Coordinates of C-alpha atoms in Angstrom, one line a residue:
M1 CA -21.5 39.0 177.6
E2 CA -19.3 41.9 177.9
L3 CA -19.4 42.2 173.9
N4 CA -23.2 41.8 173.8
K5 CA -23.7 44.5 176.5
D6 CA -21.4 47.0 174.4
I7 CA -23.5 46.3 171.3
D8 CA -26.6 46.9 173.0
Q9 CA -25.5 50.3 174.1
F10 CA -25.4 51.4 170.3
D11 CA -28.7 53.1 169.2
I12 CA -29.1 51.4 165.9
P13 CA -31.7 53.3 163.8
L14 CA -34.5 51.6 162.2
A15 CA -34.4 51.4 158.4
K16 CA -36.8 53.7 156.6
R17 CA -38.2 53.6 153.1
T18 CA -37.8 56.8 151.3
Y19 CA -40.0 57.5 148.2
L20 CA -38.8 60.1 145.6
N21 CA -41.4 62.2 143.8
N22 CA -40.3 61.0 140.4
P23 CA -42.6 62.4 137.6
N24 CA -41.4 59.6 135.2
S25 CA -42.6 57.1 137.6
T26 CA -46.1 58.8 137.9
L27 CA -46.4 59.0 134.2
L28 CA -45.4 55.2 133.7
K29 CA -48.2 54.4 136.3
K30 CA -50.8 56.3 134.5
I31 CA -49.8 54.7 131.2
L32 CA -50.0 51.2 132.8
I33 CA -53.4 52.2 134.3
F34 CA -54.9 53.4 131.0
S35 CA -53.0 51.1 128.6
P36 CA -56.0 48.6 128.2
F37 CA -58.2 51.6 127.2
L38 CA -55.6 53.0 124.9
F39 CA -55.1 49.6 123.3
L40 CA -58.9 49.3 122.7
I41 CA -59.0 52.8 121.1
F42 CA -56.0 52.0 118.8
S43 CA -57.5 48.7 117.8
V44 CA -60.7 50.2 116.9
A45 CA -59.1 52.9 114.9
A46 CA -56.9 50.3 113.1
L47 CA -60.0 48.1 112.3
R48 CA -61.8 51.1 110.8
L49 CA -58.8 52.1 108.8
T50 CA -58.3 48.6 107.4
K51 CA -62.0 48.4 106.6
N52 CA -61.9 51.8 104.8
I53 CA -58.9 50.6 102.7
E54 CA -60.6 47.4 101.8
I55 CA -63.8 49.3 100.8
G56 CA -61.9 51.8 98.7
F57 CA -60.1 48.9 97.0
L58 CA -63.5 47.2 96.2
D59 CA -65.0 50.5 95.0
N60 CA -62.1 50.9 92.7
L61 CA -62.5 47.3 91.2
N62 CA -66.2 48.0 90.8
F63 CA -65.5 51.3 89.1
Q64 CA -63.0 49.7 86.8
A65 CA -65.5 46.8 86.0
Q66 CA -68.3 49.4 85.3
T67 CA -66.1 51.4 83.0
N68 CA -64.4 48.5 81.2
H69 CA -67.3 45.7 81.0
D70 CA -68.6 47.1 77.6
H71 CA -65.2 46.5 75.9
R72 CA -65.2 49.7 73.9
I73 CA -62.6 50.5 71.4
L74 CA -62.1 54.2 70.6
G75 CA -65.5 54.8 72.0
H76 CA -67.2 52.1 69.9
L77 CA -69.0 49.0 71.2
P78 CA -68.2 45.7 69.7
Y79 CA -71.0 44.0 67.4
A80 CA -71.0 40.6 65.9
E81 CA -71.5 40.3 62.2
I82 CA -74.9 39.0 61.1
S83 CA -75.2 35.7 59.4
K84 CA -75.9 36.0 55.6
E85 CA -79.0 33.9 55.9
K86 CA -80.7 36.8 57.9
L87 CA -80.0 39.5 55.2
V88 CA -82.5 40.6 52.7
L89 CA -82.1 42.9 49.7
I90 CA -84.3 46.0 49.7
E91 CA -82.6 48.0 47.0
P92 CA -79.5 47.3 44.7
N93 CA -76.5 47.0 46.9
I94 CA -78.4 47.6 50.1
E95 CA -79.1 44.7 52.5
V96 CA -80.7 44.9 56.0
H97 CA -81.6 42.4 58.7
M98 CA -84.8 40.7 57.7
D99 CA -86.4 41.6 61.1
M100 CA -86.4 45.4 60.0
R101 CA -87.3 45.2 56.3
D102 CA -91.0 45.6 56.6
S103 CA -90.9 48.4 59.2
L104 CA -88.2 50.2 57.1
L105 CA -90.1 50.0 54.0
K106 CA -93.3 50.8 55.6
M107 CA -91.7 54.0 57.1
R108 CA -90.6 55.1 53.7
E109 CA -94.1 54.7 52.3
E110 CA -95.7 56.7 55.2
A111 CA -93.2 59.4 54.8
K112 CA -94.0 59.7 51.1
K113 CA -97.7 60.2 52.0
D114 CA -96.5 63.3 53.9
G115 CA -94.6 64.5 50.9
I116 CA -91.3 63.4 52.4
Y117 CA -88.9 61.3 50.2
L118 CA -86.4 59.2 52.1
V119 CA -83.5 57.6 50.4
F120 CA -81.5 54.8 51.8
L121 CA -77.7 55.4 51.6
S122 CA -76.2 52.4 53.4
G123 CA -77.3 49.3 55.3
Y124 CA -75.5 46.1 56.2
R125 CA -71.7 46.4 55.9
S126 CA -69.5 43.4 56.4
I127 CA -66.5 43.7 58.7
N128 CA -64.1 43.3 55.7
L129 CA -65.9 46.3 54.1
Q130 CA -65.7 48.2 57.4
N131 CA -62.0 47.5 57.6
D132 CA -61.5 49.0 54.2
I133 CA -63.6 52.1 55.1
F134 CA -61.8 52.6 58.4
Y135 CA -58.3 52.2 57.3
S136 CA -58.3 53.3 53.8
L137 CA -60.2 56.6 54.5
K138 CA -58.0 57.3 57.6
S139 CA -55.0 57.2 55.5
I140 CA -56.4 59.4 52.7
R141 CA -57.5 62.0 55.4
N142 CA -54.2 61.7 57.2
Q143 CA -55.9 61.0 60.6
V144 CA -54.8 58.9 63.4
A145 CA -57.2 56.1 64.5
A146 CA -58.7 58.1 67.4
E147 CA -59.6 61.0 65.0
R148 CA -61.2 58.8 62.4
A149 CA -63.0 56.7 65.0
R150 CA -65.0 60.0 65.7
V151 CA -66.8 59.4 62.3
S152 CA -66.2 55.8 61.4
A153 CA -66.2 52.7 63.5
P154 CA -63.4 50.2 63.6
P155 CA -64.0 46.9 62.0
G156 CA -66.1 44.7 64.3
Y157 CA -67.5 47.7 66.0
S158 CA -70.0 49.1 63.6
E159 CA -73.8 48.9 64.1
H160 CA -73.9 48.4 60.3
S161 CA -72.4 44.9 60.7
T162 CA -75.5 43.8 62.7
G163 CA -77.8 44.5 59.7
F164 CA -80.1 46.7 62.0
A165 CA -78.5 50.1 61.0
I166 CA -79.6 52.2 58.2
D167 CA -78.2 55.5 56.8
I168 CA -80.9 57.8 55.4
G169 CA -80.9 60.8 53.2
D170 CA -83.4 63.3 51.7
A171 CA -84.0 62.6 48.1
T172 CA -84.6 66.2 47.4
Q173 CA -81.4 67.3 49.0
R174 CA -78.7 64.8 48.1
E175 CA -75.9 67.2 48.8
K176 CA -76.6 66.8 52.5
D177 CA -76.1 63.0 52.4
F178 CA -73.7 62.0 55.3
E179 CA -73.5 65.7 56.4
T180 CA -74.7 67.1 59.8
D181 CA -76.6 69.6 57.9
F182 CA -79.0 66.9 57.1
E183 CA -80.7 67.8 60.3
N184 CA -82.0 70.8 58.5
T185 CA -83.9 68.8 55.9
D186 CA -87.6 67.9 55.9
A187 CA -86.6 64.3 55.9
F188 CA -84.7 64.6 59.1
R189 CA -87.5 66.6 60.8
W190 CA -90.0 63.9 59.8
L191 CA -87.7 61.1 61.1
I192 CA -87.5 63.0 64.5
K193 CA -91.2 63.1 64.7
N194 CA -92.2 59.7 63.3
A195 CA -89.3 57.1 63.3
A196 CA -90.1 55.8 66.8
K197 CA -93.5 54.6 65.6
F198 CA -91.5 52.2 63.2
H199 CA -89.0 51.3 66.0
F200 CA -86.2 53.3 64.7
K201 CA -83.8 55.3 66.9
L202 CA -81.2 57.8 66.2
S203 CA -77.8 56.3 67.2
F204 CA -75.3 59.1 67.6
K205 CA -76.9 62.2 69.0
K206 CA -75.2 65.5 69.7
D207 CA -74.5 64.6 73.3
N208 CA -72.6 61.4 72.5
K209 CA -69.1 61.7 74.1
Y210 CA -67.5 59.2 72.0
I211 CA -68.7 59.6 68.4
D212 CA -69.6 62.6 66.3
Y213 CA -73.2 63.5 65.7
E214 CA -74.7 61.5 62.8
P215 CA -78.2 62.7 62.0
W216 CA -78.5 60.3 59.1
H217 CA -77.6 57.1 61.1
W218 CA -80.6 55.3 62.5
R219 CA -81.0 51.8 64.0
Y220 CA -84.0 49.5 64.4
E221 CA -85.0 48.2 67.8
G222 CA -88.3 46.4 66.9
S223 CA -87.4 42.8 67.6
I224 CA -86.0 40.8 70.5
E225 CA -82.8 40.2 68.7
A226 CA -82.3 43.8 67.9
L227 CA -82.9 44.7 71.6
K228 CA -80.3 42.2 72.6
V229 CA -77.9 43.6 70.1
F230 CA -78.2 47.1 71.3
E231 CA -78.6 46.3 75.1
S232 CA -75.1 47.5 76.0
S233 CA -75.6 50.7 74.1
N234 CA -78.8 51.4 75.7
R235 CA -77.6 50.8 79.2
K236 CA -77.0 53.9 81.3
L237 CA -73.4 53.6 82.3

């Protein structure tokens, strides 16, 4: 009892909680409070970034498909060789696709009525012949393939192999055969004005980014088969 009495005489202070004003603790609380919102913001941003990356990847694939789908070689489109059964002789050593024969001959006759004398220089050429032209002349002229391709198609890539292409000259100015100066002849001026009436079109104009200007080279687009053959060339890429 004596001991208990002595203990009761001591004034034992009550325990008190003391809170320190810790800035780090305050910041942590704010982060904890706003963490759901921050998580949402970062999630949306990450989702958009991922989507943009995927879209960019798909756009790149689409661009590659658009630029490569026509299978050009040195700027030239591929053309299958016409079967021999569809070729007809219109002049010695000049054959063309049977679909274009009548229109071609009629065009020459109409030009003659206007005092214009068209001469046919080259029609169908086999892939083997095109091979000789491309590689032999390339060697003679000491040109690399890319240079030669500006003026002559690689074998398997010439419109002449389809039978629908024809090289035309002016019978009164033969020195301009296969020359860009052919554009200054009466024959060329007549063709520019009238060839479309007979379903002929200039293949390689001045604005062609792949192949040099060839005012003498015309192609026929007056039949379903011809339109199918030149569909890729006529497509705006």
